[in-house]
Short mmCIF file of C-alpha atoms and ligand atoms in Angstrom, two decimals:
data_model
loop_
_atom_site.label_atom_id
_atom_site.label_comp_id
_atom_site.label_asym_id
_atom_site.label_seq_id
_atom_site.Cartn_x
_atom_site.Cartn_y
_atom_site.Cartn_z
CA UNK A 471 -13.72 10.92 17.76
CA UNK A 472 -11.28 9.23 15.46
CA UNK A 473 -12.64 8.88 11.95
CA UNK A 474 -13.16 5.46 10.44
CA UNK A 475 -11.44 4.61 7.17
CA UNK A 476 -14.22 3.05 5.09
CA UNK A 477 -11.63 1.31 2.90
CA UNK A 478 -10.25 -0.52 5.92
CA UNK A 479 -13.65 -2.12 6.61
CA UNK A 480 -14.79 -5.48 5.29
CA UNK A 481 -18.10 -5.68 3.43
CA UNK A 482 -19.83 -6.81 6.64
CA UNK A 483 -18.23 -3.99 8.63
CA UNK A 484 -19.42 -1.37 6.12
CA UNK A 485 -22.92 -2.81 6.52
CA UNK A 486 -22.70 -2.58 10.33
CA UNK A 487 -21.34 0.95 10.14
CA UNK A 488 -24.29 2.05 8.01
CA UNK A 489 -26.74 0.28 10.28
CA UNK A 490 -25.23 1.87 13.38
CA UNK A 491 -25.52 5.26 11.69
CA UNK A 492 -29.25 4.63 11.41
CA UNK A 493 -29.15 4.55 7.60
CA UNK A 494 -30.97 2.11 5.29
CA UNK A 495 -28.95 -0.88 4.03
CA UNK A 496 -28.86 0.24 0.39
CA UNK A 497 -26.48 2.98 1.51
CA UNK A 498 -23.80 0.38 2.24
CA UNK A 499 -24.23 -1.06 -1.26
CA UNK A 500 -23.82 2.44 -2.69
CA UNK A 501 -20.69 3.09 -0.66
CA UNK A 502 -19.13 -0.24 -1.62
CA UNK A 503 -19.99 0.43 -5.26
CA UNK A 504 -18.35 3.86 -5.17
CA UNK A 505 -15.19 2.61 -3.47
CA UNK A 506 -14.62 -0.65 -5.35
CA UNK A 507 -16.18 -0.08 -8.76
CA UNK A 508 -16.02 3.67 -9.27
CA UNK A 509 -12.74 4.04 -7.37
CA UNK A 510 -13.93 7.06 -5.35
CA UNK A 511 -11.12 8.63 -3.34
CA UNK A 512 -13.35 10.68 -1.07
CA UNK A 513 -16.90 10.86 0.23
CA UNK A 514 -17.40 14.08 -1.75
CA UNK A 515 -17.04 12.12 -4.98
CA UNK A 516 -20.03 9.94 -4.12
CA UNK A 517 -22.49 12.22 -5.87
CA UNK A 518 -25.29 9.67 -5.67
CA UNK A 519 -25.47 10.55 -1.97
CA UNK A 520 -26.97 13.92 -1.06
CA UNK A 521 -24.59 16.66 -0.02
CA UNK A 522 -26.07 16.61 3.45
CA UNK A 523 -25.53 12.88 3.84
CA UNK A 524 -21.97 13.13 2.55
CA UNK A 525 -21.26 15.85 5.10
CA UNK A 526 -22.80 13.82 7.91
CA UNK A 527 -20.74 10.77 6.96
CA UNK A 528 -17.60 12.86 6.66
CA UNK A 529 -17.88 13.75 10.34
CA UNK A 530 -17.37 10.07 11.24
CA UNK A 531 -15.62 8.50 8.29
CA UNK A 532 -13.14 9.03 5.45
CA UNK A 533 -11.55 7.03 2.67
CA UNK A 534 -7.81 6.39 2.75
CA UNK A 535 -5.81 6.38 -0.47
CA UNK A 536 -2.39 5.27 -1.54
CA UNK A 537 -0.21 8.19 -2.61
CA UNK A 538 1.38 7.82 -6.02
CA UNK A 539 5.06 8.71 -5.62
CA UNK A 540 6.39 7.56 -8.97
CA UNK A 541 5.11 6.02 -12.18
CA UNK A 542 7.45 4.64 -14.81
CA UNK A 543 6.54 3.25 -18.22
CA UNK A 544 8.77 0.79 -20.04
CA UNK A 545 9.15 0.77 -23.82
CA UNK A 546 7.43 -2.66 -23.75
CA UNK A 547 4.35 -1.14 -22.09
CA UNK A 548 5.02 -2.42 -18.56
CA UNK A 549 4.26 0.19 -15.95
CA UNK A 550 5.56 0.44 -12.45
CA UNK A 551 3.90 2.32 -9.62
CA UNK A 552 5.56 3.35 -6.38
CA UNK A 553 2.98 4.08 -3.68
CA UNK A 554 3.36 5.82 -0.33
CA UNK A 555 1.36 4.55 2.67
CA UNK A 556 -0.16 6.60 5.48
CA UNK A 557 2.84 5.93 7.74
CA UNK A 558 5.38 6.92 5.08
CA UNK A 559 6.38 3.38 4.03
CA UNK A 560 6.46 2.60 0.31
CA UNK A 561 5.35 -0.34 -1.85
CA UNK A 562 5.38 -1.20 -5.52
CA UNK A 563 2.86 -2.56 -8.02
CA UNK A 564 3.63 -3.50 -11.63
CA UNK A 565 1.14 -3.47 -14.51
CA UNK A 566 1.94 -5.91 -17.30
CA UNK A 567 0.01 -5.79 -20.60
CA UNK A 568 0.08 -9.04 -22.54
CA UNK A 569 -2.19 -9.47 -25.55
CA UNK A 570 -5.74 -9.14 -24.24
CA UNK A 571 -4.65 -9.39 -20.62
CA UNK A 572 -3.73 -6.59 -18.25
CA UNK A 573 -2.12 -8.11 -15.18
CA UNK A 574 -1.35 -6.20 -11.99
CA UNK A 575 1.39 -7.58 -9.76
CA UNK A 576 0.71 -6.42 -6.21
CA UNK A 577 2.59 -6.37 -2.90
CA UNK A 578 1.40 -7.98 0.32
CA UNK A 579 3.98 -6.69 2.82
CA UNK A 580 6.47 -3.86 3.24
CA UNK A 581 9.66 -5.89 2.81
CA UNK A 582 9.76 -9.61 3.53
CA UNK A 583 11.08 -11.80 6.33
CA UNK A 584 11.82 -14.88 4.20
CA UNK A 585 15.34 -13.79 3.29
CA UNK A 586 15.67 -15.49 -0.10
CA UNK A 587 19.23 -14.61 -1.03
CA UNK A 588 18.58 -13.68 -4.67
CA UNK A 589 15.67 -11.35 -3.90
CA UNK A 590 16.10 -7.62 -3.37
CA UNK A 591 12.93 -7.39 -1.25
CA UNK A 592 14.29 -10.17 0.97
CA UNK A 593 17.46 -8.23 1.67
CA UNK A 594 15.65 -5.42 3.49
CA UNK A 595 13.85 -7.73 5.92
CA UNK A 596 10.23 -7.24 6.98
CA UNK A 597 9.02 -3.76 7.90
CA UNK A 598 5.35 -4.58 8.38
CA UNK A 599 2.32 -6.33 6.98
CA UNK A 600 -0.01 -4.47 4.65
CA UNK A 601 -3.62 -4.06 5.77
CA UNK A 602 -6.36 -5.48 3.55
CA UNK A 603 -7.13 -1.94 2.31
CA UNK A 604 -3.50 -1.34 1.34
CA UNK A 605 -3.46 -4.59 -0.62
CA UNK A 606 -6.71 -4.01 -2.49
CA UNK A 607 -6.05 -0.29 -2.93
CA UNK A 608 -3.23 -1.14 -5.33
CA UNK A 609 -5.93 -2.60 -7.62
CA UNK A 610 -8.33 0.31 -7.05
CA UNK A 611 -5.70 3.03 -7.52
CA UNK A 612 -4.23 1.55 -10.69
CA UNK A 613 -7.69 0.92 -12.15
CA UNK A 614 -8.55 4.56 -11.51
CA UNK A 615 -5.38 5.75 -13.23
CA UNK A 616 -5.75 3.60 -16.34
CA UNK A 617 -9.43 4.23 -17.08
CA UNK A 618 -11.11 3.29 -19.39
CA UNK A 619 -8.85 0.25 -19.36
CA UNK A 620 -9.32 -2.22 -16.52
CA UNK A 621 -7.05 -4.73 -14.81
CA UNK A 622 -8.05 -8.24 -15.91
CA UNK A 623 -5.69 -10.39 -13.83
CA UNK A 624 -4.02 -10.04 -10.45
CA UNK A 625 -0.88 -11.76 -9.20
CA UNK A 626 0.37 -11.55 -5.63
CA UNK A 627 3.99 -11.65 -6.73
CA UNK A 628 5.19 -8.22 -5.69
CA UNK A 629 6.93 -7.42 -2.44
CA UNK A 630 6.33 -9.70 0.51
CA UNK A 631 5.22 -13.24 1.31
CA UNK A 632 1.39 -13.30 1.06
CA UNK A 633 0.96 -16.34 3.30
CA UNK A 634 2.98 -14.66 6.07
CA UNK A 635 0.23 -11.99 6.12
CA UNK A 636 -2.51 -14.57 5.86
CA UNK A 637 -5.60 -12.92 7.37
CA UNK A 638 -5.15 -9.58 5.62
CA UNK A 639 -4.41 -11.22 2.28
CA UNK A 640 -7.47 -13.47 2.60
CA UNK A 641 -9.67 -10.46 3.43
CA UNK A 642 -8.28 -8.58 0.41
CA UNK A 643 -8.95 -11.65 -1.78
CA UNK A 644 -12.51 -11.83 -0.48
CA UNK A 645 -13.10 -8.21 -1.45
CA UNK A 646 -11.51 -8.72 -4.87
CA UNK A 647 -13.74 -11.69 -5.66
CA UNK A 648 -16.84 -10.70 -3.67
CA UNK A 649 -17.05 -6.91 -3.98
CA UNK A 650 -15.00 -6.06 -7.07
CA UNK A 651 -16.27 -9.30 -8.63
CA UNK A 652 -12.96 -10.35 -10.16
CA UNK A 653 -13.04 -14.05 -11.02
CA UNK A 654 -10.77 -16.05 -8.68
CA UNK A 655 -9.48 -17.81 -11.79
CA UNK A 656 -7.86 -14.52 -12.72
CA UNK A 657 -6.04 -14.19 -9.39
CA UNK A 658 -2.80 -15.98 -8.54
CA UNK A 659 -1.15 -16.09 -5.14
CA UNK A 660 2.57 -16.86 -5.13
CA UNK A 661 4.27 -18.27 -2.05
CA UNK A 662 7.76 -19.30 -1.02
CA UNK A 663 6.13 -22.38 0.52
CA UNK A 664 4.74 -21.89 4.03
CA UNK A 665 3.28 -25.39 4.19
CA UNK A 666 0.57 -25.13 6.88
CA UNK A 667 -0.74 -21.93 5.28
CA UNK A 668 -0.91 -23.52 1.84
CA UNK A 669 -3.14 -26.22 3.29
CA UNK A 670 -5.23 -23.64 5.15
CA UNK A 671 -5.70 -21.59 2.00
CA UNK A 672 -6.81 -24.72 0.16
CA UNK A 673 -9.42 -25.39 2.82
CA UNK A 674 -10.88 -21.89 2.55
CA UNK A 675 -12.08 -22.68 -0.95
CA UNK A 676 -11.32 -19.23 -2.34
CA UNK A 677 -10.52 -20.88 -5.68
CA UNK A 678 -7.64 -18.56 -6.51
CA UNK A 679 -4.70 -20.00 -8.43
CA UNK A 680 -1.63 -21.02 -6.52
CA UNK A 681 1.99 -20.50 -7.53
CA UNK A 682 4.90 -21.98 -5.60
CA UNK A 683 8.39 -20.50 -5.82
CA UNK A 684 10.33 -23.73 -6.03
CA UNK A 685 13.58 -22.37 -7.44
CA UNK A 686 15.67 -25.47 -6.71
CA UNK A 687 15.52 -29.24 -7.10
CA UNK A 688 17.55 -30.31 -4.07
CA UNK A 689 17.17 -29.36 -0.43
CA UNK A 690 20.87 -28.56 -0.19
CA UNK A 691 20.55 -25.80 -2.82
CA UNK A 692 17.11 -24.64 -1.69
CA UNK A 693 18.28 -24.44 1.95
CA UNK A 694 20.86 -21.89 0.84
CA UNK A 695 18.84 -19.76 -1.56
CA UNK A 696 15.49 -19.94 0.30
CA UNK A 697 16.01 -20.32 4.07
CA UNK A 698 12.32 -21.23 4.55
CA UNK A 699 13.29 -24.60 3.06
CA UNK A 700 14.98 -25.56 6.34
CA UNK A 701 11.55 -25.44 7.98
CA UNK A 702 9.48 -26.68 5.03
CA UNK A 703 11.66 -28.73 2.67
CA UNK A 704 10.80 -29.57 -0.93
CA UNK A 705 9.06 -32.84 -0.12
CA UNK A 706 6.78 -31.22 2.47
CA UNK A 707 5.81 -28.50 -0.02
CA UNK A 708 5.08 -30.95 -2.83
CA UNK A 709 3.23 -33.42 -0.59
CA UNK A 710 0.95 -30.57 0.52
CA UNK A 711 0.38 -29.54 -3.09
CA UNK A 712 -0.59 -33.10 -3.99
CA UNK A 713 -3.24 -33.09 -1.30
CA UNK A 714 -4.85 -29.79 -2.30
CA UNK A 715 -8.41 -29.91 -3.57
CA UNK A 716 -7.94 -29.01 -7.24
CA UNK A 717 -10.57 -28.79 -9.90
CA UNK A 718 -9.90 -30.88 -12.98
CA UNK A 719 -8.62 -28.08 -15.13
CA UNK A 720 -6.57 -26.26 -12.52
CA UNK A 721 -2.83 -26.54 -12.35
CA UNK A 722 -0.41 -25.34 -9.73
CA UNK A 723 2.27 -23.07 -11.14
CA UNK A 724 5.83 -23.73 -10.05
CA UNK A 725 8.08 -20.73 -10.43
CA UNK A 726 11.70 -21.44 -11.03
CA UNK A 727 14.07 -18.47 -10.91
CA UNK A 728 17.09 -19.52 -12.92
CA UNK A 729 20.41 -18.56 -11.34
CA UNK A 730 23.55 -19.16 -13.37
CA UNK A 731 25.60 -22.14 -12.13
CA UNK A 732 23.34 -22.57 -9.08
CA UNK A 733 20.16 -24.28 -10.29
CA UNK A 734 20.33 -24.17 -14.11
CA UNK A 735 21.99 -27.48 -15.02
CA UNK A 736 20.47 -30.20 -17.17
CA UNK A 737 20.58 -32.44 -14.09
CA UNK A 738 18.32 -29.91 -12.35
CA UNK A 739 15.89 -29.99 -15.25
CA UNK A 740 15.71 -33.79 -15.08
CA UNK A 741 15.24 -33.76 -11.29
CA UNK A 742 12.47 -31.19 -11.70
CA UNK A 743 10.61 -33.52 -14.04
CA UNK A 744 10.84 -36.31 -11.46
CA UNK A 745 9.80 -34.08 -8.54
CA UNK A 746 6.64 -32.87 -10.27
CA UNK A 747 5.67 -36.26 -11.66
CA UNK A 748 1.95 -36.85 -11.23
CA UNK A 749 1.23 -33.29 -10.06
CA UNK A 750 -1.15 -31.14 -12.09
CA UNK A 751 1.40 -28.45 -12.69
CA UNK A 752 3.01 -25.98 -15.01
CA UNK A 753 6.43 -24.45 -14.72
CA UNK A 754 7.34 -20.79 -15.11
CA UNK A 755 11.03 -20.45 -15.80
CA UNK A 756 12.12 -16.96 -14.72
CA UNK A 757 15.64 -16.04 -15.80
CA UNK A 758 17.12 -14.12 -12.86
CA UNK A 759 16.58 -10.38 -13.13
CA UNK A 760 19.84 -8.84 -11.88
CA UNK A 761 20.10 -5.62 -9.87
CA UNK A 762 23.11 -3.56 -8.85
CA UNK A 763 25.63 -5.25 -6.54
CA UNK A 764 23.87 -8.62 -6.69
CA UNK A 765 26.05 -11.69 -6.48
CA UNK A 766 23.94 -13.78 -8.90
CA UNK A 767 23.83 -13.89 -12.67
CA UNK A 768 21.23 -14.61 -15.25
CA UNK A 769 22.01 -17.81 -17.17
CA UNK A 770 22.80 -17.54 -20.89
CA UNK A 771 19.74 -17.78 -23.12
CA UNK A 772 20.95 -21.11 -24.47
CA UNK A 773 21.04 -22.63 -20.96
CA UNK A 774 17.47 -21.46 -20.36
CA UNK A 775 16.30 -22.93 -23.68
CA UNK A 776 18.03 -26.24 -23.01
CA UNK A 777 16.43 -26.44 -19.58
CA UNK A 778 13.03 -25.72 -21.10
CA UNK A 779 13.54 -28.34 -23.80
CA UNK A 780 14.23 -31.08 -21.26
CA UNK A 781 11.00 -30.26 -19.44
CA UNK A 782 8.97 -29.95 -22.63
CA UNK A 783 10.26 -33.30 -23.90
CA UNK A 784 9.04 -34.89 -20.67
CA UNK A 785 5.63 -33.38 -21.43
CA UNK A 786 5.77 -30.90 -18.60
CA UNK A 787 3.94 -27.64 -19.39
CA UNK A 788 6.64 -25.00 -19.28
CA UNK A 789 6.96 -21.36 -20.27
CA UNK A 790 9.84 -18.96 -20.00
CA UNK A 791 8.56 -15.83 -18.38
CA UNK A 792 9.38 -12.90 -20.61
CA UNK A 793 11.47 -10.34 -18.88
CA UNK A 794 9.30 -7.25 -18.94
CA UNK A 795 10.16 -3.72 -18.01
CA UNK A 796 13.84 -4.31 -17.50
CA UNK A 797 14.47 -0.65 -18.31
CA UNK A 798 12.23 0.50 -15.45
CA UNK A 799 13.68 -1.64 -12.66
CA UNK A 800 10.67 -3.93 -12.76
CA UNK A 801 12.18 -6.72 -10.67
CA UNK A 802 10.67 -6.96 -7.25
CA UNK A 803 11.86 -4.19 -4.93
CA UNK A 804 14.07 -2.36 -7.39
CA UNK A 805 12.16 0.89 -7.72
CA UNK A 806 11.70 1.15 -3.98
CA UNK A 807 15.42 0.58 -3.47
CA UNK A 808 16.25 3.35 -5.94
CA UNK A 809 13.78 5.78 -4.33
CA UNK A 810 15.59 5.71 -1.01
N1 SAH B 895 7.02 -14.07 -1.68
C1 SAH B 895 6.33 -14.69 -2.75
C2 SAH B 895 5.82 -13.71 -3.80
C3 SAH B 895 6.71 -12.57 -4.14
S1 SAH B 895 8.21 -12.99 -4.95
C4 SAH B 895 7.19 -15.76 -3.41
O1 SAH B 895 8.39 -15.82 -3.11
O2 SAH B 895 6.65 -16.52 -4.18
C5 SAH B 895 7.60 -13.38 -6.58
C6 SAH B 895 8.56 -14.17 -7.44
O3 SAH B 895 9.68 -13.36 -7.82
C7 SAH B 895 9.13 -15.41 -6.75
O4 SAH B 895 8.95 -16.55 -7.58
C8 SAH B 895 10.61 -15.08 -6.62
O5 SAH B 895 11.35 -16.27 -6.64
C9 SAH B 895 10.85 -14.18 -7.80
N2 SAH B 895 12.01 -13.30 -7.74
C10 SAH B 895 12.45 -12.59 -6.68
N3 SAH B 895 13.54 -11.87 -7.03
C11 SAH B 895 13.78 -12.11 -8.33
C12 SAH B 895 14.76 -11.67 -9.28
N4 SAH B 895 15.72 -10.79 -8.94
N5 SAH B 895 14.70 -12.14 -10.55
C13 SAH B 895 13.72 -13.00 -10.91
N6 SAH B 895 12.76 -13.44 -10.07
C14 SAH B 895 12.79 -13.02 -8.80
FE1 SF4 B 896 10.15 -12.83 0.16
FE2 SF4 B 896 9.32 -13.94 -2.15
FE3 SF4 B 896 11.51 -12.34 -2.07
FE4 SF4 B 896 11.60 -14.77 -0.96
S1 SF4 B 896 11.31 -14.31 -3.14
S2 SF4 B 896 12.38 -12.87 -0.04
S3 SF4 B 896 9.56 -14.95 -0.15
S4 SF4 B 896 9.42 -11.73 -1.65
#
């Protein structure tokens, strides 16, 4: 009989598994507690369960774990983890300390099919989707490694397009908020703009924050740098955002990767103000993080500041995302690329 990976099961499935094994329901609560709050990597670690019970369970079930292949620490405190999966693929997670926050940036796919031209992950194409357990295990594994510290915020901004792996990402989000009890306000999902999925996510009422990678102010530029724009152009993305059920205090984040001479002009800044008019939004300006052999450049600091000033003057909430961990290849996909 093939053994069941308890980490691959939803909360309901763990409950059914325990029931089918003829065990009382509090056992499923114990198992969930050990996996998601005590970060147990094996049944043997679950010392609350008798040795006999652990041995019985071990005949039918096991707990999968990501394999840590590399861990790099930047002088600014950013840490990068390269994990191996059961089939030998690799993914990255990045831990970013910022004042009282400890944010983990996690991956949702091995590679990505969206093909954004500036993105290293996009260049490799899509290998496969991550399972819910592989998504949430990035949070579990890092939490285990950094004890007694604990991740406070989660962003789905690592490798992959989360909304292209919708069901698995939603299941991972449900476990984060329902089993690990992380507030959905502390979770942000970033998407290149798969319009029907944005609407679907809104309807699910998961209450996680949404970030949209806008990255351009005209369809002609966005068509080139983000091919998904040919299917879902800027207007379709923004119209969908306007219709989302938002609570009063929530804002949608618009990420804007600044590429020198491509999307960094003052005219772009002014168009951006007009595009987002009336939307509850904030803008994250991300100066392009270059990697070897890339054809794009990071704009000069002065161009970034000027761009920011135009937005700020128009009373748009805008921050420039600090470039963290540049010395440890922290841009999406860089450590994985080096490891090959
Ligand atoms: N696929 C999702 C989430 C992962 S990408 C999305 O595109 O939103 C997360 C963010 O990193 C996106 O805003 C993307 O535009 C940005 N990004 C990708 N490569 C980058 C680079 N080399 N420098 C700066 N930002 C980059
Ligand atoms: Fe995929 Fe996001 Fe990279 Fe685009 S920016 S290729 S959507 S990971």
